[in-house]
CSV table of C-alpha atoms and ligand atoms in Angstrom, one decimal:
chain,number,residue,atom,x,y,z
A,1,UNK,CA,0.0,0.0,0.0
A,2,UNK,CA,1.6,3.3,-0.9
A,3,UNK,CA,1.5,6.7,0.7
A,4,UNK,CA,0.0,8.3,-2.3
A,5,UNK,CA,-3.0,6.0,-2.2
A,6,UNK,CA,-3.4,6.7,1.5
A,7,UNK,CA,-3.3,10.4,1.0
A,8,UNK,CA,-6.1,10.2,-1.7
A,9,UNK,CA,-8.3,7.9,0.3
A,10,UNK,CA,-7.9,5.1,-2.3
A,11,UNK,CA,-6.7,2.6,0.3
A,12,UNK,CA,-10.4,2.2,0.8
A,13,UNK,CA,-10.7,0.4,-2.5
A,14,UNK,CA,-9.8,-3.3,-2.8
A,15,UNK,CA,-8.4,-2.7,-6.3
A,16,UNK,CA,-5.6,-0.7,-4.7
A,17,UNK,CA,-5.0,-3.0,-1.8
A,18,UNK,CA,-7.9,-2.2,0.6
A,19,UNK,CA,-10.2,-4.7,2.2
A,20,UNK,CA,-13.1,-6.0,0.1
A,21,UNK,CA,-16.4,-4.4,1.0
A,22,UNK,CA,-18.1,-7.8,0.6
A,23,UNK,CA,-16.7,-11.1,2.0
A,24,UNK,CA,-19.3,-13.0,0.0
A,25,UNK,CA,-19.6,-12.3,-3.8
A,26,UNK,CA,-22.7,-10.4,-4.8
A,27,UNK,CA,-23.8,-11.7,-8.2
A,28,UNK,CA,-26.1,-10.7,-11.0
A,29,UNK,CA,-27.6,-14.2,-11.0
A,30,UNK,CA,-30.8,-14.9,-9.2
A,31,UNK,CA,-30.2,-18.2,-7.5
A,32,UNK,CA,-33.7,-18.3,-5.9
A,33,UNK,CA,-34.4,-21.3,-3.7
A,34,UNK,CA,-37.9,-22.6,-3.0
A,35,UNK,CA,-38.9,-24.3,0.3
A,36,UNK,CA,-37.3,-27.7,0.4
A,37,UNK,CA,-40.6,-29.3,1.5
A,38,UNK,CA,-42.4,-27.9,-1.6
A,39,UNK,CA,-39.6,-29.2,-3.8
A,40,UNK,CA,-39.8,-32.7,-2.2
A,41,UNK,CA,-43.6,-32.8,-2.6
A,42,UNK,CA,-43.3,-32.2,-6.3
A,43,UNK,CA,-40.5,-34.7,-6.6
A,44,UNK,CA,-42.5,-37.5,-4.8
A,45,UNK,CA,-43.9,-39.1,-7.9
A,46,UNK,CA,-40.4,-40.0,-8.9
A,47,UNK,CA,-40.5,-42.6,-6.2
A,48,UNK,CA,-43.8,-44.2,-7.4
A,49,UNK,CA,-43.7,-47.7,-8.9
A,50,UNK,CA,-42.9,-47.9,-12.6
A,51,UNK,CA,-45.7,-47.7,-15.1
A,52,UNK,CA,-46.7,-44.2,-14.3
A,53,UNK,CA,-44.8,-42.6,-17.1
A,54,UNK,CA,-46.9,-40.6,-19.5
A,55,UNK,CA,-45.5,-41.1,-23.0
A,56,UNK,CA,-42.1,-39.6,-23.7
A,57,UNK,CA,-42.4,-37.1,-20.8
A,58,UNK,CA,-42.2,-38.3,-17.3
A,59,UNK,CA,-44.9,-37.4,-14.8
A,60,UNK,CA,-43.4,-34.4,-13.1
A,61,UNK,CA,-42.1,-32.8,-16.3
A,62,UNK,CA,-45.6,-33.4,-17.9
A,63,UNK,CA,-47.1,-31.6,-14.9
A,64,UNK,CA,-44.7,-28.7,-15.4
A,65,UNK,CA,-45.6,-28.5,-19.1
A,66,UNK,CA,-49.3,-28.1,-18.2
A,67,UNK,CA,-48.5,-25.6,-15.6
A,68,UNK,CA,-46.3,-23.5,-17.8
A,69,UNK,CA,-48.8,-23.6,-20.7
A,70,UNK,CA,-51.4,-22.1,-18.3
A,71,UNK,CA,-48.9,-19.6,-17.0
A,72,UNK,CA,-48.1,-18.3,-20.4
A,73,UNK,CA,-51.7,-18.6,-21.6
A,74,UNK,CA,-50.9,-20.8,-24.6
A,75,UNK,CA,-52.0,-24.2,-25.9
A,76,UNK,CA,-48.8,-26.1,-25.4
A,77,UNK,CA,-45.5,-26.1,-23.5
A,78,UNK,CA,-42.6,-28.5,-24.4
A,79,UNK,CA,-39.9,-28.8,-21.8
A,80,UNK,CA,-36.2,-29.4,-22.6
A,81,UNK,CA,-33.0,-30.1,-20.7
A,82,UNK,CA,-31.8,-26.5,-21.4
A,83,UNK,CA,-32.8,-23.2,-23.0
A,84,UNK,CA,-30.1,-23.9,-25.6
A,85,UNK,CA,-31.8,-27.1,-26.8
A,86,UNK,CA,-35.2,-25.4,-26.7
A,87,UNK,CA,-33.9,-22.8,-29.0
A,88,UNK,CA,-31.9,-25.1,-31.3
A,89,UNK,CA,-34.8,-27.5,-31.9
A,90,UNK,CA,-37.3,-24.7,-32.4
A,91,UNK,CA,-34.9,-23.1,-35.0
A,92,UNK,CA,-34.6,-26.4,-36.8
A,93,UNK,CA,-38.4,-26.9,-36.9
A,94,UNK,CA,-39.3,-23.3,-37.9
A,95,UNK,CA,-36.6,-22.2,-40.4
A,96,UNK,CA,-37.9,-22.0,-44.0
A,97,UNK,CA,-36.3,-25.0,-45.9
A,98,UNK,CA,-33.8,-24.0,-48.5
A,99,UNK,CA,-33.0,-20.7,-47.0
A,100,UNK,CA,-30.0,-20.0,-44.7
A,101,UNK,CA,-30.1,-16.8,-42.8
A,102,UNK,CA,-31.4,-16.1,-39.3
A,103,UNK,CA,-32.1,-12.4,-38.6
A,104,UNK,CA,-31.2,-11.8,-35.0
A,105,UNK,CA,-29.8,-9.0,-32.8
A,106,UNK,CA,-26.1,-8.7,-32.0
A,107,UNK,CA,-26.5,-7.1,-28.6
A,108,UNK,CA,-27.8,-10.2,-27.0
A,109,UNK,CA,-27.1,-13.4,-25.1
A,110,UNK,CA,-23.5,-14.5,-25.7
A,111,UNK,CA,-24.3,-17.9,-27.1
A,112,UNK,CA,-27.2,-17.0,-29.4
A,113,UNK,CA,-25.1,-17.1,-32.6
A,114,UNK,CA,-23.6,-20.5,-31.5
A,115,UNK,CA,-27.2,-21.9,-31.2
A,116,UNK,CA,-27.9,-20.7,-34.8
A,117,UNK,CA,-24.6,-22.1,-36.1
A,118,UNK,CA,-25.4,-25.5,-34.4
A,119,UNK,CA,-28.4,-25.8,-36.7
A,120,UNK,CA,-26.2,-25.0,-39.7
A,121,UNK,CA,-27.9,-21.8,-40.4
A,122,UNK,CA,-26.2,-18.4,-40.7
A,123,UNK,CA,-26.5,-15.6,-38.2
A,124,UNK,CA,-27.4,-12.2,-39.8
A,125,UNK,CA,-27.0,-9.6,-37.1
A,126,UNK,CA,-29.4,-6.6,-37.0
A,127,UNK,CA,-29.3,-3.4,-35.1
A,128,UNK,CA,-31.3,-2.7,-31.9
A,129,UNK,CA,-33.7,0.0,-31.0
A,130,UNK,CA,-31.9,2.3,-28.5
A,131,UNK,CA,-35.1,2.8,-26.6
A,132,UNK,CA,-35.5,-0.9,-25.8
A,133,UNK,CA,-32.0,-2.2,-26.5
A,134,UNK,CA,-33.7,-4.9,-28.5
A,135,UNK,CA,-34.5,-6.0,-32.0
A,136,UNK,CA,-37.5,-4.2,-33.5
A,137,UNK,CA,-39.6,-4.6,-36.6
A,138,UNK,CA,-37.7,-1.8,-38.2
A,139,UNK,CA,-34.2,-3.1,-37.4
A,140,UNK,CA,-35.2,-6.7,-38.4
A,141,UNK,CA,-36.8,-5.6,-41.7
A,142,UNK,CA,-33.6,-3.9,-42.8
A,143,UNK,CA,-32.0,-7.4,-42.8
A,144,UNK,CA,-34.7,-9.4,-44.4
A,145,UNK,CA,-33.9,-10.8,-47.9
A,146,UNK,CA,-34.5,-13.7,-50.3
A,147,UNK,CA,-32.3,-16.0,-48.1
A,148,UNK,CA,-34.0,-15.2,-44.8
A,149,UNK,CA,-35.1,-18.5,-43.1
A,150,UNK,CA,-36.3,-17.2,-39.7
A,151,UNK,CA,-36.7,-14.1,-37.6
A,152,UNK,CA,-35.2,-14.7,-34.1
A,153,UNK,CA,-36.3,-12.0,-31.8
A,154,UNK,CA,-34.8,-11.7,-28.3
A,155,UNK,CA,-36.3,-9.8,-25.4
A,156,UNK,CA,-33.9,-7.5,-23.7
A,157,UNK,CA,-32.8,-7.9,-20.0
A,158,UNK,CA,-35.2,-5.2,-18.8
A,159,UNK,CA,-38.7,-4.8,-20.3
A,160,UNK,CA,-39.7,-6.2,-23.7
A,161,UNK,CA,-39.0,-5.9,-27.4
A,162,UNK,CA,-41.7,-4.6,-29.7
A,163,UNK,CA,-43.3,-8.0,-29.9
A,164,UNK,CA,-46.5,-6.9,-31.8
A,165,UNK,CA,-44.5,-5.0,-34.4
A,166,UNK,CA,-42.3,-8.1,-35.0
A,167,UNK,CA,-45.4,-10.3,-35.3
A,168,UNK,CA,-46.7,-7.9,-37.9
A,169,UNK,CA,-43.4,-7.9,-39.8
A,170,UNK,CA,-43.5,-11.8,-39.8
A,171,UNK,CA,-47.1,-11.8,-41.2
A,172,UNK,CA,-46.2,-9.2,-43.9
A,173,UNK,CA,-43.1,-10.9,-45.0
A,174,UNK,CA,-44.4,-14.5,-44.6
A,175,UNK,CA,-41.5,-15.5,-42.4
A,176,UNK,CA,-41.5,-17.7,-39.3
A,177,UNK,CA,-40.9,-15.8,-36.0
A,178,UNK,CA,-39.3,-17.3,-32.9
A,179,UNK,CA,-38.9,-15.4,-29.7
A,180,UNK,CA,-36.3,-15.9,-27.0
A,181,UNK,CA,-38.3,-14.8,-23.9
A,182,UNK,CA,-35.8,-15.9,-21.3
A,183,UNK,CA,-35.4,-12.5,-19.8
A,184,UNK,CA,-39.1,-11.6,-20.0
A,185,UNK,CA,-40.8,-14.7,-18.6
A,186,UNK,CA,-43.0,-12.8,-16.3
A,187,UNK,CA,-43.9,-9.9,-18.5
A,188,UNK,CA,-46.9,-9.0,-20.6
A,189,UNK,CA,-46.8,-7.1,-23.9
A,190,UNK,CA,-49.3,-5.1,-25.8
A,191,UNK,CA,-50.5,-7.3,-28.7
A,192,UNK,CA,-51.1,-4.4,-31.1
A,193,UNK,CA,-54.9,-4.8,-30.9
A,194,UNK,CA,-55.4,-3.0,-27.6
A,195,UNK,CA,-55.0,-6.1,-25.4
A,196,UNK,CA,-51.9,-7.3,-23.7
A,197,UNK,CA,-50.7,-10.9,-23.8
A,198,UNK,CA,-48.3,-12.8,-21.7
A,199,UNK,CA,-44.8,-13.2,-23.2
A,200,UNK,CA,-44.8,-16.8,-24.4
A,201,UNK,CA,-47.8,-16.2,-26.6
A,202,UNK,CA,-46.2,-14.3,-29.4
A,203,UNK,CA,-44.9,-15.5,-32.8
A,204,UNK,CA,-44.7,-19.1,-33.8
A,205,UNK,CA,-43.1,-20.1,-30.6
A,206,UNK,CA,-41.1,-18.7,-27.7
A,207,UNK,CA,-38.1,-20.2,-25.8
A,208,UNK,CA,-37.3,-20.0,-22.1
A,209,UNK,CA,-34.6,-21.2,-19.7
A,210,UNK,CA,-34.9,-22.7,-16.2
A,211,UNK,CA,-31.3,-22.2,-15.4
A,212,UNK,CA,-30.6,-21.3,-11.7
A,213,UNK,CA,-29.6,-17.8,-12.8
A,214,UNK,CA,-33.0,-17.1,-14.3
A,215,UNK,CA,-36.3,-16.0,-12.8
A,216,UNK,CA,-37.8,-19.5,-12.7
A,217,UNK,CA,-35.0,-21.8,-11.3
A,218,UNK,CA,-35.2,-25.5,-12.2
A,219,UNK,CA,-31.5,-26.0,-11.4
A,220,UNK,CA,-31.4,-26.0,-15.2
A,221,UNK,CA,-33.7,-26.7,-18.1
A,222,UNK,CA,-35.7,-24.9,-20.7
A,223,UNK,CA,-39.0,-25.0,-22.6
A,224,UNK,CA,-40.9,-23.8,-25.6
A,225,UNK,CA,-44.4,-22.3,-25.6
A,226,UNK,CA,-46.7,-22.3,-28.7
A,227,UNK,CA,-50.3,-22.3,-29.8
A,228,UNK,CA,-49.3,-24.5,-32.7
A,229,UNK,CA,-50.2,-28.2,-31.7
A,230,UNK,CA,-48.4,-29.7,-34.8
A,231,UNK,CA,-45.2,-27.7,-34.0
A,232,UNK,CA,-45.3,-28.9,-30.4
A,233,UNK,CA,-45.7,-32.5,-31.5
A,234,UNK,CA,-42.7,-32.2,-33.8
A,235,UNK,CA,-40.6,-30.6,-31.1
A,236,UNK,CA,-41.5,-33.5,-28.7
A,237,UNK,CA,-40.5,-36.0,-31.4
A,238,UNK,CA,-37.2,-34.2,-32.0
A,239,UNK,CA,-36.5,-33.8,-28.3
A,240,UNK,CA,-37.1,-37.4,-27.5
A,241,UNK,CA,-34.9,-38.8,-30.2
A,242,UNK,CA,-37.5,-41.5,-30.9
A,243,UNK,CA,-35.2,-43.5,-33.1
A,244,UNK,CA,-31.8,-45.1,-33.2
A,245,UNK,CA,-30.8,-42.9,-36.1
A,246,UNK,CA,-27.3,-41.4,-35.8
A,247,UNK,CA,-27.5,-37.9,-34.4
A,248,UNK,CA,-30.9,-38.5,-32.7
A,249,UNK,CA,-31.3,-36.2,-29.8
A,250,UNK,CA,-32.3,-36.8,-26.2
A,251,UNK,CA,-33.0,-33.4,-24.7
A,252,UNK,CA,-35.7,-34.2,-22.2
A,253,UNK,CA,-36.0,-32.4,-18.9
A,254,UNK,CA,-35.6,-34.7,-15.9
A,255,UNK,CA,-38.2,-34.9,-13.1
A,256,UNK,CA,-35.8,-33.5,-10.5
A,257,UNK,CA,-35.5,-30.3,-12.6
A,258,UNK,CA,-39.2,-30.2,-13.2
A,259,UNK,CA,-40.0,-30.5,-9.5
A,260,UNK,CA,-37.6,-27.6,-8.7
A,261,UNK,CA,-39.2,-25.4,-11.4
A,262,UNK,CA,-42.7,-26.3,-10.1
A,263,UNK,CA,-41.8,-25.4,-6.5
A,264,UNK,CA,-40.3,-22.1,-7.7
A,265,UNK,CA,-43.4,-21.3,-9.8
A,266,UNK,CA,-45.5,-21.6,-6.7
A,267,UNK,CA,-43.4,-18.9,-5.0
A,268,UNK,CA,-42.9,-16.7,-8.1
A,269,UNK,CA,-45.2,-13.9,-7.1
A,270,UNK,CA,-43.5,-13.6,-3.7
A,271,UNK,CA,-40.1,-13.5,-5.4
A,272,UNK,CA,-41.2,-10.7,-7.7
A,273,UNK,CA,-42.4,-8.8,-4.7
A,274,UNK,CA,-39.0,-9.0,-3.2
A,275,UNK,CA,-37.4,-8.1,-6.5
A,276,UNK,CA,-39.6,-5.0,-6.5
A,277,UNK,CA,-38.3,-3.8,-3.2
A,278,UNK,CA,-34.7,-4.4,-4.3
A,279,UNK,CA,-35.4,-2.4,-7.5
A,280,UNK,CA,-37.1,0.4,-5.5
A,281,UNK,CA,-34.0,0.6,-3.2
A,282,UNK,CA,-31.7,0.9,-6.2
A,283,UNK,CA,-33.9,3.5,-7.7
A,284,UNK,CA,-33.9,5.6,-4.5
A,285,UNK,CA,-30.2,5.2,-3.9
A,286,UNK,CA,-29.2,5.9,-7.5
A,287,UNK,CA,-31.4,9.0,-7.9
A,288,UNK,CA,-28.7,11.1,-6.1
A,289,UNK,CA,-25.8,9.8,-8.1
A,290,UNK,CA,-25.0,11.8,-11.2
A,291,UNK,CA,-23.6,10.0,-14.3
A,292,UNK,CA,-25.6,6.8,-13.8
A,293,UNK,CA,-29.1,6.1,-15.1
A,294,UNK,CA,-31.1,3.2,-13.9
A,295,UNK,CA,-33.0,1.5,-16.7
A,296,UNK,CA,-36.5,1.7,-15.4
A,297,UNK,CA,-39.0,-1.1,-15.6
A,298,UNK,CA,-42.2,-0.4,-17.5
A,299,UNK,CA,-44.7,-0.7,-14.6
A,300,UNK,CA,-47.8,-0.3,-16.8
A,301,UNK,CA,-47.5,-4.1,-17.4
A,302,UNK,CA,-46.6,-6.9,-14.9
A,303,UNK,CA,-42.8,-7.2,-14.7
A,304,UNK,CA,-40.3,-9.2,-12.8
A,305,UNK,CA,-38.1,-6.4,-11.5
A,306,UNK,CA,-35.3,-8.9,-11.6
A,307,UNK,CA,-32.3,-7.4,-13.3
A,308,UNK,CA,-30.7,-4.2,-12.5
A,309,UNK,CA,-29.3,-2.5,-15.6
A,310,UNK,CA,-27.7,0.9,-15.5
A,311,UNK,CA,-26.3,3.2,-18.2
A,312,UNK,CA,-23.1,5.1,-17.7
A,313,UNK,CA,-23.8,8.5,-19.1
A,314,UNK,CA,-21.3,10.8,-20.8
A,315,UNK,CA,-20.5,12.5,-17.5
A,316,UNK,CA,-19.6,9.3,-15.7
A,317,UNK,CA,-15.9,10.0,-15.1
A,318,UNK,CA,-14.4,6.5,-15.5
A,319,UNK,CA,-14.4,4.0,-18.4
A,320,UNK,CA,-16.9,1.2,-17.9
A,321,UNK,CA,-14.2,-1.5,-17.8
A,322,UNK,CA,-12.4,0.3,-14.9
A,323,UNK,CA,-15.7,0.8,-13.1
A,324,UNK,CA,-16.4,-2.9,-13.3
A,325,UNK,CA,-12.9,-3.8,-12.3
A,326,UNK,CA,-13.2,-1.6,-9.2
A,327,UNK,CA,-16.6,-3.2,-8.3
A,328,UNK,CA,-15.4,-6.8,-9.0
A,329,UNK,CA,-12.4,-6.3,-6.7
A,330,UNK,CA,-14.9,-5.5,-3.9
A,331,UNK,CA,-16.8,-8.8,-4.6
A,332,UNK,CA,-19.5,-6.8,-6.4
A,333,UNK,CA,-19.9,-9.0,-9.5
A,334,UNK,CA,-21.2,-6.2,-11.8
A,335,UNK,CA,-20.7,-7.0,-15.5
A,336,UNK,CA,-21.0,-5.4,-18.9
A,337,UNK,CA,-24.4,-5.7,-20.6
A,338,UNK,CA,-24.1,-8.2,-23.4
A,339,UNK,CA,-20.5,-7.2,-24.3
A,340,UNK,CA,-18.9,-7.7,-26.7
A,341,UNK,CA,-21.8,-7.7,-29.1
A,342,UNK,CA,-21.9,-10.9,-31.1
A,343,UNK,CA,-21.0,-9.4,-34.5
A,344,UNK,CA,-17.7,-8.2,-33.2
A,345,UNK,CA,-16.6,-11.5,-31.7
A,346,UNK,CA,-14.3,-13.9,-33.6
A,347,UNK,CA,-16.5,-16.6,-35.1
A,348,UNK,CA,-15.3,-19.9,-36.5
A,349,UNK,CA,-18.5,-20.5,-38.5
A,350,UNK,CA,-20.2,-18.8,-41.4
A,351,UNK,CA,-22.1,-15.5,-40.7
A,352,UNK,CA,-23.0,-12.4,-42.5
A,353,UNK,CA,-20.6,-9.7,-41.5
A,354,UNK,CA,-22.3,-6.6,-40.2
A,355,UNK,CA,-21.7,-2.9,-39.6
A,356,UNK,CA,-23.7,-1.9,-36.6
A,357,UNK,CA,-22.9,1.6,-35.3
A,358,UNK,CA,-25.9,1.8,-32.9
A,359,UNK,CA,-25.1,-1.6,-31.4
A,360,UNK,CA,-21.4,-0.6,-31.1
A,361,UNK,CA,-22.2,2.6,-29.3
A,362,UNK,CA,-24.8,1.0,-26.9
A,363,UNK,CA,-22.6,-2.0,-26.2
A,364,UNK,CA,-20.1,0.3,-24.3
A,365,UNK,CA,-22.6,2.0,-22.1
A,366,UNK,CA,-24.6,-0.4,-19.9
A,367,UNK,CA,-23.8,-2.7,-17.0
A,368,UNK,CA,-25.6,-5.0,-14.7
A,369,UNK,CA,-25.5,-4.6,-10.9
A,370,UNK,CA,-26.0,-7.3,-8.3
A,371,UNK,CA,-29.6,-8.6,-8.0
A,372,UNK,CA,-31.5,-11.6,-6.9
A,373,UNK,CA,-32.1,-13.4,-3.6
A,374,UNK,CA,-28.7,-13.1,-2.1
A,375,UNK,CA,-28.6,-9.3,-2.3
A,376,UNK,CA,-30.1,-7.4,0.7
A,377,UNK,CA,-31.3,-3.9,0.8
A,378,UNK,CA,-28.2,-2.9,2.9
A,379,UNK,CA,-26.0,-4.5,0.2
A,380,UNK,CA,-27.7,-2.3,-2.3
A,381,UNK,CA,-26.9,0.8,-0.3
A,382,UNK,CA,-23.3,-0.3,0.0
A,383,UNK,CA,-23.0,-0.9,-3.8
A,384,UNK,CA,-24.3,2.5,-4.5
A,385,UNK,CA,-22.1,4.1,-1.8
A,386,UNK,CA,-19.2,2.4,-3.5
A,387,UNK,CA,-20.2,3.9,-6.9
A,388,UNK,CA,-20.5,7.3,-5.2
A,389,UNK,CA,-17.0,7.0,-3.7
A,390,UNK,CA,-15.7,5.9,-7.1
A,391,UNK,CA,-17.2,9.0,-8.7
A,392,UNK,CA,-15.9,11.3,-6.0
A,393,UNK,CA,-12.4,10.0,-6.3
A,394,UNK,CA,-12.4,9.5,-10.1
A,395,UNK,CA,-9.3,11.7,-10.7
A,396,UNK,CA,-7.1,9.9,-8.2
A,397,UNK,CA,-8.4,6.5,-9.4
A,398,UNK,CA,-7.5,7.3,-12.9
A,399,UNK,CA,-4.0,8.4,-11.8
A,400,UNK,CA,-3.5,5.3,-9.6
A,401,UNK,CA,-4.8,3.1,-12.4
A,402,UNK,CA,-2.3,4.6,-14.9
A,403,UNK,CA,0.5,4.1,-12.4
A,404,UNK,CA,-0.6,0.5,-11.8
A,405,UNK,CA,-0.6,-0.2,-15.5
A,406,UNK,CA,2.8,1.4,-16.1
A,407,UNK,CA,4.3,-0.9,-13.5
A,408,UNK,CA,3.1,-4.1,-15.1
O,501,PLP,C1,-29.5,-18.1,-20.4
O,501,PLP,C2,-30.1,-17.7,-21.7
O,501,PLP,C3,-30.4,-18.7,-22.7
O,501,PLP,C4,-29.9,-20.1,-22.6
O,501,PLP,O1,-30.4,-20.9,-21.6
O,501,PLP,P1,-29.7,-22.1,-21.0
O,501,PLP,O2,-30.8,-22.8,-20.2
O,501,PLP,O3,-28.6,-21.6,-20.1
O,501,PLP,O4,-29.2,-23.0,-22.1
O,501,PLP,C5,-31.0,-18.3,-23.8
O,501,PLP,N1,-31.3,-17.0,-24.0
O,501,PLP,C6,-31.1,-16.0,-23.1
O,501,PLP,C7,-31.5,-14.6,-23.4
O,501,PLP,C8,-30.5,-16.4,-21.9
O,501,PLP,O5,-30.2,-15.4,-21.0
């Protein structure tokens, strides 16, 4: 620890040798746990004598499918062992035969292009709407061409993409439309006809994840929702392998995972209520801090209040990477919002190269702050205090960081 840091007060920061503010890491994952009894109750049928299996899906997973179809207000739900396989199989089933390109955002989930490549289709990255940080009818339409096989719309981390606009684009262009609704599982969206519908009910199908980091924790897992019975049957067939053909898949969800997801669904509204108070605390604490804008939830519709996304404005005095480095050193596991964007990552598979200035600009501005069940209201105050300290000492931090780099 050097005298200069001591003088400037920077010894208070773990990055410069101080003690970490948090002894336990505070993550941006959810990690919600249901009551153990509830989980065990749902898991009980696994111990029933054999003969109770219902077709390709085991009993608990079948129960989860019924429950999720009701939850999303759709005809069918098909569960999978992960969100990845829910997406991959849906893309295979929905893509227009003989065409190769999947129109999708670049500012999105880091593995989204990998999923598309796995199906041997080609990602074609589109811009996002700066207001939603998501694909829109307009940004997607700019990428539609004679080789478009599928529109893959992904909901952003906070709020929803323009689902009804995209539905209209799909109808006008005669293209299949698949949504990734992972981050909007609890939300409703206007349907363009004056009514709102649950996310899960838009497009040809929507895909979700039950990973422990998501709103509905099934340890892991995924599912597809659709009103198209024939599509659901084809997804079940693909998921269950159903043949000895080479390359046949087995992507079923196990009963243990289904029991966990069912237990968490029972407690979902209570979780959202707790998310809401965490969000309110962030909103209050951040309102006094210049240079950082909290991305607000649209409270005109039901929303999960789960993820805390902030924008670093032009007058935030530090680069985002350094801000995140400072927070991470304190065990505050803040991270960049979907960075780098997919079109700028090295890719070993075919893709349409894209010039996306809006995405490039937005990809530098946002970050996620800790949220979920292991973050207390006091933790939130401490995180915001830390940001305020960082802002107040920005000049000495930049000096100390430059000195640190020079010494490497
Ligand atoms: C996590 C995630 C997935 C993939 O889900 P897994 O169950 O982890 O395979 C897909 N899309 C988005 C937006 C995600 O955040």
